[in-house]
mmCIF file of C-alpha atoms in Angstrom:
data_model
loop_
_atom_site.group_PDB
_atom_site.id
_atom_site.type_symbol
_atom_site.label_atom_id
_atom_site.label_comp_id
_atom_site.label_asym_id
_atom_site.label_seq_id
_atom_site.Cartn_x
_atom_site.Cartn_y
_atom_site.Cartn_z
ATOM 1 C CA MET M 166 103.944 84.797 116.661
ATOM 2 C CA SER M 167 101.181 87.223 115.850
ATOM 3 C CA ARG M 168 99.106 89.359 118.114
ATOM 4 C CA LEU M 169 96.102 91.572 117.549
ATOM 5 C CA GLN M 170 96.641 95.217 118.362
ATOM 6 C CA GLU M 171 93.824 97.399 119.631
ATOM 7 C CA HIS M 172 94.248 101.057 120.421
ATOM 8 C CA THR M 173 92.017 104.044 121.002
ATOM 9 C CA THR M 174 92.397 107.405 119.326
ATOM 10 C CA PRO M 175 93.316 110.145 121.816
ATOM 11 C CA ASP M 176 90.793 112.873 122.585
ATOM 12 C CA LEU M 177 88.195 112.140 119.904
ATOM 13 C CA PRO M 178 84.792 113.808 120.274
ATOM 14 C CA PRO M 179 81.938 111.848 121.879
ATOM 15 C CA PRO M 180 79.896 109.553 119.573
ATOM 16 C CA GLN M 181 77.024 112.031 119.098
ATOM 17 C CA ALA M 182 79.497 114.649 117.818
ATOM 18 C CA GLN M 183 80.772 112.164 115.251
ATOM 19 C CA GLN M 184 77.394 111.671 113.472
ATOM 20 C CA PRO M 185 78.263 113.860 110.426
ATOM 21 C CA ALA M 186 81.568 111.992 110.112
ATOM 22 C CA ARG M 187 79.754 108.639 110.196
ATOM 23 C CA ARG M 188 77.363 109.690 107.415
ATOM 24 C CA ALA M 189 80.272 110.907 105.280
ATOM 25 C CA THR M 190 82.183 107.739 106.082
ATOM 26 C CA ARG M 191 79.305 105.494 104.943
ATOM 27 C CA ALA M 192 79.099 107.341 101.632
ATOM 28 C CA SER M 193 82.874 107.172 101.226
ATOM 29 C CA LEU M 194 82.933 103.442 102.003
ATOM 30 C CA VAL M 195 80.375 102.781 99.275
ATOM 31 C CA ALA M 196 82.455 104.800 96.806
ATOM 32 C CA ILE M 197 85.697 103.034 97.762
ATOM 33 C CA ARG M 198 84.085 99.588 97.482
ATOM 34 C CA CYS M 199 82.836 100.468 93.998
ATOM 35 C CA ILE M 200 86.304 101.666 92.979
ATOM 36 C CA ALA M 201 87.978 98.573 94.435
ATOM 37 C CA ALA M 202 85.510 96.267 92.698
ATOM 38 C CA ALA M 203 86.136 98.076 89.428
ATOM 39 C CA LEU M 204 89.888 97.557 89.846
ATOM 40 C CA VAL M 205 89.523 93.844 90.490
ATOM 41 C CA VAL M 206 87.375 93.221 87.415
ATOM 42 C CA CYS M 207 88.945 95.933 85.297
ATOM 43 C CA GLY M 208 89.716 94.822 81.775
ATOM 44 C CA ALA M 209 92.206 96.178 79.307
ATOM 45 C CA SER M 210 90.221 99.276 78.445
ATOM 46 C CA GLY M 211 92.076 102.545 78.029
ATOM 47 C CA ALA M 212 95.818 103.039 78.331
ATOM 48 C CA LEU M 213 97.540 100.244 80.209
ATOM 49 C CA ALA M 214 100.197 101.061 82.736
ATOM 50 C CA GLY M 215 102.963 98.529 82.168
ATOM 51 C CA ASP M 216 106.203 99.457 83.936
ATOM 52 C CA ARG M 217 105.541 103.158 84.490
ATOM 53 C CA GLN M 218 105.654 104.455 88.023
ATOM 54 C CA VAL M 219 102.462 106.186 89.181
ATOM 55 C CA SER M 220 102.247 108.692 92.037
ATOM 56 C CA VAL M 221 99.359 109.790 94.240
ATOM 57 C CA SER M 222 99.352 112.550 96.849
ATOM 58 C CA GLU M 223 96.480 113.825 98.989
ATOM 59 C CA GLN M 224 96.500 116.180 101.963
ATOM 60 C CA VAL M 225 94.243 117.810 104.509
ATOM 61 C CA ASP M 226 94.620 120.754 106.882
ATOM 62 C CA VAL M 227 93.367 120.255 110.430
ATOM 63 C CA ALA M 228 92.982 122.652 113.345
ATOM 64 C CA ALA M 229 94.829 120.356 115.769
ATOM 65 C CA SER M 230 98.490 120.962 116.548
ATOM 66 C CA PRO M 231 101.086 118.818 114.765
ATOM 67 C CA THR M 232 101.785 116.991 118.038
ATOM 68 C CA HIS M 233 98.107 116.179 118.640
ATOM 69 C CA THR M 234 97.599 115.138 115.004
ATOM 70 C CA TRP M 235 100.708 112.930 115.076
ATOM 71 C CA ASP M 236 99.487 111.295 118.297
ATOM 72 C CA ALA M 237 96.247 110.328 116.520
ATOM 73 C CA ILE M 238 97.902 108.589 113.535
ATOM 74 C CA LYS M 239 101.439 107.598 114.510
ATOM 75 C CA ASP M 240 100.976 103.986 115.577
ATOM 76 C CA PHE M 241 101.655 101.545 112.733
ATOM 77 C CA ASP M 242 99.545 98.978 114.569
ATOM 78 C CA GLY M 243 96.595 101.296 115.195
ATOM 79 C CA TRP M 244 95.405 102.826 111.929
ATOM 80 C CA GLN M 245 91.967 101.286 112.405
ATOM 81 C CA THR M 246 91.465 103.848 115.185
ATOM 82 C CA TRP M 247 91.492 106.794 112.762
ATOM 83 C CA HIS M 248 90.757 105.395 109.290
ATOM 84 C CA PRO M 249 87.129 104.288 108.859
ATOM 85 C CA ALA M 250 87.909 101.736 106.108
ATOM 86 C CA PHE M 251 90.049 99.559 108.382
ATOM 87 C CA ALA M 252 88.704 97.089 110.936
ATOM 88 C CA ARG M 253 91.846 95.741 112.617
ATOM 89 C CA THR M 254 95.605 95.304 112.537
ATOM 90 C CA GLU M 255 97.572 92.172 113.309
ATOM 91 C CA ILE M 256 101.338 92.390 113.809
ATOM 92 C CA THR M 257 102.955 89.288 112.290
ATOM 93 C CA GLN M 258 106.620 90.273 112.642
ATOM 94 C CA GLY M 259 108.397 92.814 114.837
ATOM 95 C CA VAL M 260 106.813 95.153 117.357
ATOM 96 C CA GLY M 261 104.971 98.474 117.183
ATOM 97 C CA ASN M 262 106.800 101.204 115.313
ATOM 98 C CA ALA M 263 110.120 99.408 114.823
ATOM 99 C CA HIS M 264 111.717 99.302 111.376
ATOM 100 C CA GLY M 265 110.806 96.032 109.645
ATOM 101 C CA THR M 266 107.577 95.475 111.570
ATOM 102 C CA VAL M 267 105.034 93.669 109.375
ATOM 103 C CA ARG M 268 101.301 94.141 109.816
ATOM 104 C CA VAL M 269 98.197 92.676 108.225
ATOM 105 C CA LEU M 270 95.707 95.508 107.899
ATOM 106 C CA THR M 271 92.177 94.190 107.397
ATOM 107 C CA ALA M 272 89.570 96.399 105.743
ATOM 108 C CA ASN M 273 85.935 96.408 106.816
ATOM 109 C CA ASP M 274 85.072 94.418 103.673
ATOM 110 C CA GLY M 275 87.591 91.691 104.616
ATOM 111 C CA ALA M 276 90.375 92.696 102.186
ATOM 112 C CA ARG M 277 93.809 92.100 103.754
ATOM 113 C CA PHE M 278 96.944 94.172 103.134
ATOM 114 C CA THR M 279 100.313 92.882 104.335
ATOM 115 C CA GLU M 280 102.605 95.870 104.856
ATOM 116 C CA GLU M 281 106.115 96.467 106.183
ATOM 117 C CA LEU M 282 107.232 99.540 108.117
ATOM 118 C CA VAL M 283 110.195 101.065 106.262
ATOM 119 C CA THR M 284 110.714 104.340 108.156
ATOM 120 C CA TYR M 285 109.338 105.680 111.431
ATOM 121 C CA ASN M 286 110.572 109.159 112.350
ATOM 122 C CA PRO M 287 108.738 110.882 115.230
ATOM 123 C CA THR M 288 110.918 114.004 114.902
ATOM 124 C CA SER M 289 109.753 114.525 111.310
ATOM 125 C CA ARG M 290 106.330 113.007 112.163
ATOM 126 C CA LEU M 291 106.710 110.593 109.257
ATOM 127 C CA VAL M 292 105.747 106.961 108.626
ATOM 128 C CA ARG M 293 106.820 105.180 105.420
ATOM 129 C CA TYR M 294 105.667 101.674 104.580
ATOM 130 C CA ARG M 295 105.458 99.298 101.651
ATOM 131 C CA ILE M 296 102.875 96.741 100.580
ATOM 132 C CA ILE M 297 104.151 93.180 100.531
ATOM 133 C CA ASP M 298 100.864 91.551 99.481
ATOM 134 C CA SER M 299 97.366 92.865 98.721
ATOM 135 C CA PRO M 300 94.350 92.320 96.467
ATOM 136 C CA ALA M 301 95.048 95.640 94.700
ATOM 137 C CA PRO M 302 96.364 95.347 91.115
ATOM 138 C CA ILE M 303 99.574 97.232 91.911
ATOM 139 C CA THR M 304 103.206 96.385 92.702
ATOM 140 C CA GLU M 305 106.192 98.148 94.279
ATOM 141 C CA TYR M 306 103.860 100.312 96.380
ATOM 142 C CA VAL M 307 105.674 102.587 98.857
ATOM 143 C CA SER M 308 103.698 105.161 100.821
ATOM 144 C CA THR M 309 104.482 108.030 103.185
ATOM 145 C CA LEU M 310 102.174 109.567 105.774
ATOM 146 C CA GLN M 311 103.499 112.790 107.293
ATOM 147 C CA VAL M 312 102.239 115.530 109.607
ATOM 148 C CA LYS M 313 103.566 119.026 108.897
ATOM 149 C CA PRO M 314 103.065 122.288 110.781
ATOM 150 C CA HIS M 315 100.518 124.674 109.282
ATOM 151 C CA LYS M 316 99.775 128.247 110.351
ATOM 152 C CA ASP M 317 96.425 127.244 111.867
ATOM 153 C CA GLY M 318 97.300 123.729 113.025
ATOM 154 C CA SER M 319 98.760 120.985 110.874
ATOM 155 C CA THR M 320 98.707 119.447 107.417
ATOM 156 C CA VAL M 321 98.614 115.684 106.912
ATOM 157 C CA VAL M 322 100.120 114.521 103.610
ATOM 158 C CA TRP M 323 99.618 110.955 102.375
ATOM 159 C CA SER M 324 101.529 110.064 99.228
ATOM 160 C CA SER M 325 102.742 107.006 97.361
ATOM 161 C CA HIS M 326 104.341 105.684 94.223
ATOM 162 C CA PHE M 327 103.719 102.288 92.658
ATOM 163 C CA LYS M 328 103.412 100.358 89.420
ATOM 164 C CA VAL M 329 100.067 99.262 88.012
ATOM 165 C CA ASN M 330 99.489 95.703 86.855
ATOM 166 C CA GLU M 331 98.648 95.064 83.234
ATOM 167 C CA GLY M 332 94.896 95.083 82.692
ATOM 168 C CA THR M 333 94.313 98.112 84.931
ATOM 169 C CA THR M 334 94.664 101.707 83.816
ATOM 170 C CA ASP M 335 96.852 104.223 85.629
ATOM 171 C CA ALA M 336 93.782 106.432 86.089
ATOM 172 C CA ASP M 337 91.730 103.664 87.744
ATOM 173 C CA ALA M 338 94.554 102.725 90.107
ATOM 174 C CA LYS M 339 95.211 106.361 91.045
ATOM 175 C CA LYS M 340 91.491 106.945 91.652
ATOM 176 C CA ALA M 341 91.255 103.949 94.004
ATOM 177 C CA ILE M 342 94.355 104.861 96.022
ATOM 178 C CA ALA M 343 93.384 108.545 96.206
ATOM 179 C CA GLY M 344 89.914 107.511 97.376
ATOM 180 C CA ILE M 345 91.344 105.497 100.254
ATOM 181 C CA TYR M 346 93.586 108.399 101.246
ATOM 182 C CA ARG M 347 90.727 110.896 101.023
ATOM 183 C CA MET M 348 88.492 108.763 103.225
ATOM 184 C CA GLY M 349 91.067 108.657 106.011
ATOM 185 C CA LEU M 350 92.143 112.286 105.685
ATOM 186 C CA ASP M 351 88.571 113.611 105.512
ATOM 187 C CA HIS M 352 87.695 111.622 108.631
ATOM 188 C CA LEU M 353 90.703 113.116 110.428
ATOM 189 C CA ALA M 354 89.545 116.593 109.423
ATOM 190 C CA VAL M 355 86.165 115.974 111.059
ATOM 191 C CA VAL M 356 87.423 114.490 114.312
ATOM 192 C CA LEU M 357 90.465 116.756 114.793
ATOM 193 C CA ASN M 358 88.849 120.093 113.901
#
């Protein structure tokens, strides 16, 4: 049985204060769509990945406390509330933040990512998940999103490792994944600072 989850992000600024974030988000969405389209039609140009594992890591410092930052991003069924590329989440197995919960995360452009929650640790402020099915030309994708204390607030680190399908270069895959991370992290920096 599936159900659609809708949540609101705690304590976000009023809509008029989010105008610069919206402009940056629109530009980022265009860039991400271009990168994603390039990955889908990417030919065998450049070095092909094969069976090598590729890693991506992006981070952002925000002025909000680790607790406040964690509250904004912690819900596995609510990432559409803080990441501007995502439109909705549907839980298809399990509940909320329980190990083994499966979600279908739908992007604004209609792309669907089926993902399973592997680890949820509120003490370490850490979420780890894996992609089960997606349109991205990658396999064995496992990602970690973690909030760490920082002297002036907190640092959010989003990292992953995966294999790239033949026909796509490591560099193209890394650029696409990093772009998605940057869009979400940069948006957090605007709304939480």
